[in-house]
Amino acid sequence: MSEKVIEVVESSGVVRLTISRPKALNALNSAVLTELERLLCELEQRNDLRAVLITGAGEKSFVAGADITEMKDKTPEEARAFASQALRTIKRLETLPVPVVALVNGFCLGGGCELALACDWAVASDNAVFGQPEVLLGVIPGFGGTQRLPRRVGPAMALDLVTTGRKIDAQEALRIGLVNRVMPQAELEAYADELTKQLAGNGPQAVRASKQAVHDGMEQELDSALALETALFAFCFAGEEQKEGMSAFVEKRKPNF
Ligand code: DAK
């Protein structure tokens, strides 16, 4: 039987994906990317999906990068095919219509950092280590890092990380805006449960519309982005969700979305 490289657990429409190659610190090989793309193709079709959490198995690593052992003998053509598979998969993760949260529980290097950058936001354990060390291997980030990192942390800090290959700890990642919060590793699981409940309890159409407004709006100049927000705001009034949310407030009860 083949190795199960991604574990899937679901609760109330929140799907948790755990990349599971702990002996290789969850490095991304072709098997992981193929399985991740297959799962994302399924998830993007689901109207009942509320959020996705992505993490790595074990307590040492989120994802320690692309699999160097698999990559080292690739020809330029094979490298291009590998990069395009990874880019396609990471784009699918980024454009899922629901929030995608990276639970960074350790090493988050190279392709792992690029995977986290494609998530809407990230929570790190206090032992997490971040970096784009590709220059130490004689390559550059190949999974979108040179483009998403400057958009997240600004070009100066992105160039610092990409050209030196230096590693940073969770506190520095927090300070530069690479992650949203840092917590003791022992509390990460409880936080994931709390987050699952929180995301599953909010109005699902409103959550999707929020993501669409931020993502699509960032691609546009301000006036058309504001027009997009207005259109999505009005759209929220077309369904039952807004009626339930506002009625619940007036009736002093919890909404049932
Ligand atoms: N790939 C494969 N195996 C890895 C790995 C990786 N990225 N990282 C760790 N491992 C394996 C180790 O080889 C070791 O395996 P065994 O020797 O036990 O069989 C096991 O995981 C445990 O690792 P260590 O013994 O090294 O553990 P330490 O705690 O001592 O060190 C470490 C942890 C994360 C600091 C260290 O393992 C490390 O530096 N790993 C490499 C991190 C890295 O450089 N990541 C970036 C990879 S490059 C492209 C262009 C570029 C790219 C891709 C495509 N195209 C244009 C096509 C590049 C992408 C990258 O991500």
Coordinates of C-alpha atoms and ligand atoms in Angstrom, one line a residue:
M1 CA 0.0 0.0 0.0
S2 CA 1.3 3.4 -0.9
E3 CA 2.3 6.0 1.8
K4 CA -0.5 8.4 2.8
V5 CA 1.3 11.7 2.4
I6 CA -1.6 14.0 3.4
E7 CA -4.0 13.3 6.3
V8 CA -7.4 14.9 6.0
V9 CA -9.6 15.5 9.0
E10 CA -12.9 17.4 8.8
S11 CA -15.1 19.1 11.4
S12 CA -18.1 21.3 10.7
G13 CA -17.0 22.1 7.2
V14 CA -13.4 23.0 8.3
V15 CA -10.9 20.7 6.6
R16 CA -7.5 20.2 8.1
L17 CA -4.8 19.0 5.8
T18 CA -1.6 17.5 7.4
I19 CA 1.4 17.0 5.2
S20 CA 2.8 13.8 6.5
R21 CA 6.4 12.9 5.7
P22 CA 7.9 13.4 9.1
K23 CA 11.1 11.5 8.4
A24 CA 11.9 14.1 5.7
L25 CA 10.5 17.0 7.8
N26 CA 7.4 17.0 5.5
A27 CA 9.4 18.1 2.5
L28 CA 7.3 18.5 -0.7
N29 CA 7.9 15.8 -3.2
S30 CA 5.9 15.0 -6.3
A31 CA 3.7 12.6 -4.4
V32 CA 2.7 15.3 -1.9
L33 CA 2.1 17.9 -4.6
T34 CA 0.0 15.5 -6.7
E35 CA -2.1 14.5 -3.7
L36 CA -2.5 18.1 -2.6
E37 CA -3.6 19.2 -6.0
R38 CA -6.1 16.3 -6.1
L39 CA -7.6 17.3 -2.7
L40 CA -7.8 21.0 -3.6
C41 CA -9.6 20.2 -6.9
E42 CA -12.2 18.4 -4.7
L43 CA -12.4 21.1 -2.1
E44 CA -12.8 23.9 -4.5
Q45 CA -16.1 22.3 -5.7
R46 CA -17.7 22.2 -2.3
N47 CA -20.3 24.7 -1.3
D48 CA -20.3 23.5 2.3
L49 CA -16.6 24.2 2.8
R50 CA -16.0 26.8 5.5
A51 CA -12.2 27.0 5.9
V52 CA -9.0 25.0 5.4
L53 CA -6.2 24.6 7.9
I54 CA -2.8 23.3 6.6
T55 CA 0.0 22.0 8.8
G56 CA 2.8 19.4 9.0
A57 CA 3.0 16.2 10.9
G58 CA 5.0 16.0 14.1
E59 CA 6.4 18.6 16.3
K60 CA 9.5 19.6 14.4
S61 CA 8.5 20.8 11.0
F62 CA 5.7 22.4 9.0
V63 CA 7.4 21.9 5.7
A64 CA 11.2 22.0 5.3
G65 CA 11.0 22.9 1.6
A66 CA 10.9 21.1 -1.7
D67 CA 12.4 17.6 -1.5
I68 CA 16.1 18.2 -2.2
T69 CA 16.8 14.4 -2.6
E70 CA 14.1 14.2 -5.3
M71 CA 15.1 17.5 -6.9
K72 CA 18.9 17.2 -7.1
D73 CA 19.2 15.2 -10.4
K74 CA 16.5 17.0 -12.3
T75 CA 17.2 18.3 -15.8
P76 CA 16.1 21.9 -16.6
E77 CA 13.0 20.5 -18.3
E78 CA 12.1 18.3 -15.3
A79 CA 12.8 21.2 -13.0
R80 CA 10.4 23.4 -15.0
A81 CA 7.7 20.7 -14.9
F82 CA 8.2 20.3 -11.1
A83 CA 8.0 24.0 -10.6
S84 CA 4.8 24.4 -12.7
Q85 CA 3.1 21.5 -10.8
A86 CA 4.0 23.3 -7.6
L87 CA 3.0 26.7 -8.8
R88 CA -0.4 25.3 -10.0
T89 CA -1.0 23.6 -6.7
I90 CA -0.1 26.5 -4.6
K91 CA -2.3 28.8 -6.7
R92 CA -5.2 26.4 -6.2
L93 CA -4.6 26.7 -2.4
E94 CA -4.4 30.5 -2.6
T95 CA -7.6 30.8 -4.6
L96 CA -9.8 28.5 -2.6
P97 CA -13.0 30.5 -2.0
V98 CA -12.7 30.1 1.8
P99 CA -10.0 31.2 4.3
V100 CA -6.9 29.1 4.3
V101 CA -4.8 29.2 7.5
A102 CA -1.2 27.8 7.8
L103 CA -0.5 26.3 11.3
V104 CA 3.3 26.5 11.2
N105 CA 4.5 24.0 13.7
G106 CA 8.3 24.1 13.1
F107 CA 10.6 24.4 10.1
C108 CA 9.0 26.5 7.4
L109 CA 11.7 26.8 4.8
G110 CA 11.9 27.2 1.0
G111 CA 8.9 25.7 -0.6
G112 CA 7.3 25.4 2.9
C113 CA 7.5 29.1 3.4
E114 CA 6.1 29.6 -0.1
L115 CA 3.2 27.3 0.8
A116 CA 2.5 29.4 3.9
L117 CA 2.7 32.6 1.9
A118 CA -0.1 31.3 -0.3
C119 CA -2.3 30.9 2.7
D120 CA -4.5 33.8 3.8
W121 CA -2.8 34.0 7.1
A122 CA -0.5 32.0 9.4
V123 CA -0.1 31.1 13.0
A124 CA 3.2 29.9 14.2
S125 CA 4.4 27.9 17.2
D126 CA 7.3 29.5 19.1
N127 CA 9.8 27.0 17.8
A128 CA 9.0 27.8 14.1
V129 CA 11.9 28.8 11.8
F130 CA 11.3 30.6 8.6
G131 CA 13.6 31.2 5.6
Q132 CA 14.1 31.1 1.8
P133 CA 17.5 29.2 1.8
E134 CA 17.4 28.4 -1.9
V135 CA 20.5 30.5 -2.7
L136 CA 22.5 28.2 -0.4
L137 CA 21.5 25.4 -2.8
G138 CA 22.4 27.4 -6.0
V139 CA 18.8 28.1 -7.0
I140 CA 16.1 30.7 -6.3
P141 CA 12.7 30.2 -4.8
G142 CA 10.7 28.4 -7.4
F143 CA 7.2 28.2 -5.9
G144 CA 6.3 31.9 -6.0
G145 CA 8.5 33.1 -3.1
T146 CA 10.2 35.9 -5.0
Q147 CA 6.7 37.3 -5.8
R148 CA 4.5 36.6 -2.7
L149 CA 7.2 37.3 -0.1
P150 CA 7.7 41.0 -1.1
R151 CA 3.9 41.4 -1.3
R152 CA 3.6 40.1 2.3
V153 CA 6.6 41.7 4.0
G154 CA 7.8 44.4 1.5
P155 CA 10.6 44.2 -1.1
A156 CA 13.5 45.2 1.3
M157 CA 12.9 42.4 3.8
A158 CA 12.1 39.9 1.0
L159 CA 15.4 40.7 -0.7
D160 CA 17.2 40.4 2.7
L161 CA 15.7 36.9 3.2
V162 CA 16.0 35.7 -0.4
T163 CA 19.6 36.8 -1.1
T164 CA 21.1 35.9 2.2
G165 CA 19.1 32.6 2.7
R166 CA 19.2 33.4 6.5
K167 CA 16.7 31.8 8.8
I168 CA 14.5 33.8 11.1
D169 CA 12.6 32.8 14.3
A170 CA 8.9 33.1 14.9
Q171 CA 9.2 36.4 16.7
E172 CA 11.0 38.0 13.8
A173 CA 8.4 36.5 11.4
L174 CA 5.7 38.1 13.6
R175 CA 7.5 41.5 13.6
I176 CA 7.9 41.6 9.8
G177 CA 4.3 40.5 9.2
L178 CA 5.0 37.0 7.8
V179 CA 2.7 35.5 10.4
N180 CA -0.3 36.8 12.4
R181 CA 0.5 35.3 15.8
V182 CA 2.9 33.2 17.7
M183 CA 2.1 30.8 20.5
P184 CA 3.7 28.0 22.5
Q185 CA 3.7 24.8 20.5
A186 CA 1.7 23.0 23.3
E187 CA -1.1 25.5 22.7
L188 CA -1.3 25.2 18.9
E189 CA -3.7 22.2 18.9
A190 CA -6.2 23.9 21.2
Y191 CA -5.9 27.0 19.1
A192 CA -6.7 25.0 15.9
D193 CA -9.8 23.7 17.6
E194 CA -10.9 27.1 18.7
L195 CA -10.2 28.5 15.2
T196 CA -12.2 25.7 13.6
K197 CA -15.2 26.5 15.8
Q198 CA -14.9 30.3 15.2
L199 CA -14.6 29.9 11.4
A200 CA -17.4 27.4 11.2
G201 CA -19.7 29.6 13.3
N202 CA -19.5 32.7 11.1
G203 CA -21.7 33.4 8.1
P204 CA -20.2 31.3 5.4
Q205 CA -21.2 33.6 2.5
A206 CA -20.0 36.6 4.3
V207 CA -16.6 34.9 5.0
R208 CA -16.3 33.9 1.4
A209 CA -17.2 37.4 0.3
S210 CA -14.6 38.9 2.7
K211 CA -11.9 36.8 1.1
Q212 CA -13.0 37.7 -2.4
A213 CA -13.1 41.4 -1.6
V214 CA -9.6 41.4 -0.1
H215 CA -8.0 39.2 -2.8
D216 CA -9.7 40.6 -5.9
G217 CA -9.5 44.2 -4.5
M218 CA -5.8 44.0 -4.0
E219 CA -5.4 43.4 -7.7
Q220 CA -7.3 46.6 -8.6
E221 CA -6.9 50.4 -8.1
L222 CA -8.8 51.8 -5.1
D223 CA -11.9 53.1 -6.7
S224 CA -12.8 49.9 -8.5
A225 CA -11.8 47.9 -5.4
L226 CA -14.3 49.9 -3.4
A227 CA -16.9 49.4 -6.0
L228 CA -16.3 45.6 -5.7
E229 CA -16.7 45.9 -1.9
T230 CA -20.1 47.7 -2.4
A231 CA -21.2 45.0 -4.9
L232 CA -20.3 42.2 -2.4
F233 CA -21.9 44.1 0.5
A234 CA -25.1 44.3 -1.4
F235 CA -24.9 40.7 -2.4
C236 CA -24.8 39.8 1.3
F237 CA -28.4 41.2 1.5
A238 CA -29.6 38.8 -1.2
G239 CA -29.6 35.7 0.9
E240 CA -30.9 34.4 4.3
E241 CA -27.6 34.8 6.1
Q242 CA -27.8 38.6 6.6
K243 CA -31.4 38.3 7.8
E244 CA -30.4 35.6 10.3
G245 CA -27.3 37.5 11.5
M246 CA -29.1 40.7 12.1
S247 CA -32.3 39.2 13.5
A248 CA -30.2 37.2 15.9
F249 CA -28.6 40.4 17.1
V250 CA -31.9 42.2 17.6
E251 CA -33.4 39.1 19.3
K252 CA -30.3 38.8 21.6
R253 CA -29.5 35.3 20.5
K254 CA -26.6 33.5 18.7
P255 CA -27.1 33.4 14.9
N256 CA -27.5 30.0 13.4
F257 CA -25.7 30.1 10.0
Ligands
DAK1 N1 14.3 17.7 1.3 C1 14.5 16.4 1.5 N2 14.9 15.9 2.8 C2 14.9 16.8 3.8 C3 14.7 18.2 3.6 C4 14.4 18.6 2.3 N3 14.1 19.9 2.0 N4 14.9 18.8 4.8 C5 15.2 17.8 5.7 N5 15.2 16.6 5.1 C6 15.5 15.4 5.7 C7 17.0 15.2 6.0 O1 17.8 14.8 4.9 C8 17.0 14.2 7.1 O2 16.8 12.9 6.4 P1 17.7 11.6 6.9 O3 19.1 12.0 6.8 O4 17.3 11.4 8.4 O5 17.3 10.5 6.0 C9 15.7 14.5 7.8 O6 14.9 15.3 7.0 C10 16.0 15.3 9.1 O7 16.7 16.4 8.7 P2 18.1 16.8 9.5 O8 18.8 15.6 10.1 O9 18.8 17.7 8.6 O10 17.5 17.6 10.7 P3 18.1 18.9 11.5 O11 17.2 19.1 12.6 O12 19.6 18.6 11.8 O13 18.0 20.1 10.5 C11 16.9 21.5 8.8 C12 16.8 20.5 10.1 C13 15.5 21.9 8.4 C14 17.6 22.8 9.3 C15 17.7 20.8 7.8 O14 17.2 19.5 7.5 C16 17.8 21.6 6.5 O15 18.5 22.5 6.3 N6 16.9 21.1 5.5 C17 16.9 21.7 4.2 C18 16.1 23.0 4.2 C19 16.1 23.7 2.9 O16 17.2 24.0 2.3 N7 14.9 23.9 2.3 C20 14.7 24.5 1.1 C21 14.7 23.4 0.0 S1 14.8 24.1 -1.6 C22 12.5 25.2 -8.3 C23 13.4 26.1 -7.7 C24 13.7 26.0 -6.4 C25 13.1 25.1 -5.6 C26 12.2 24.3 -6.1 C27 11.9 24.3 -7.5 N8 12.3 25.2 -9.6 C28 12.6 26.3 -10.4 C29 11.9 23.9 -10.2 C30 13.5 25.1 -4.2 C31 12.7 24.8 -3.3 C32 13.2 24.5 -1.9 O17 12.3 24.5 -1.1

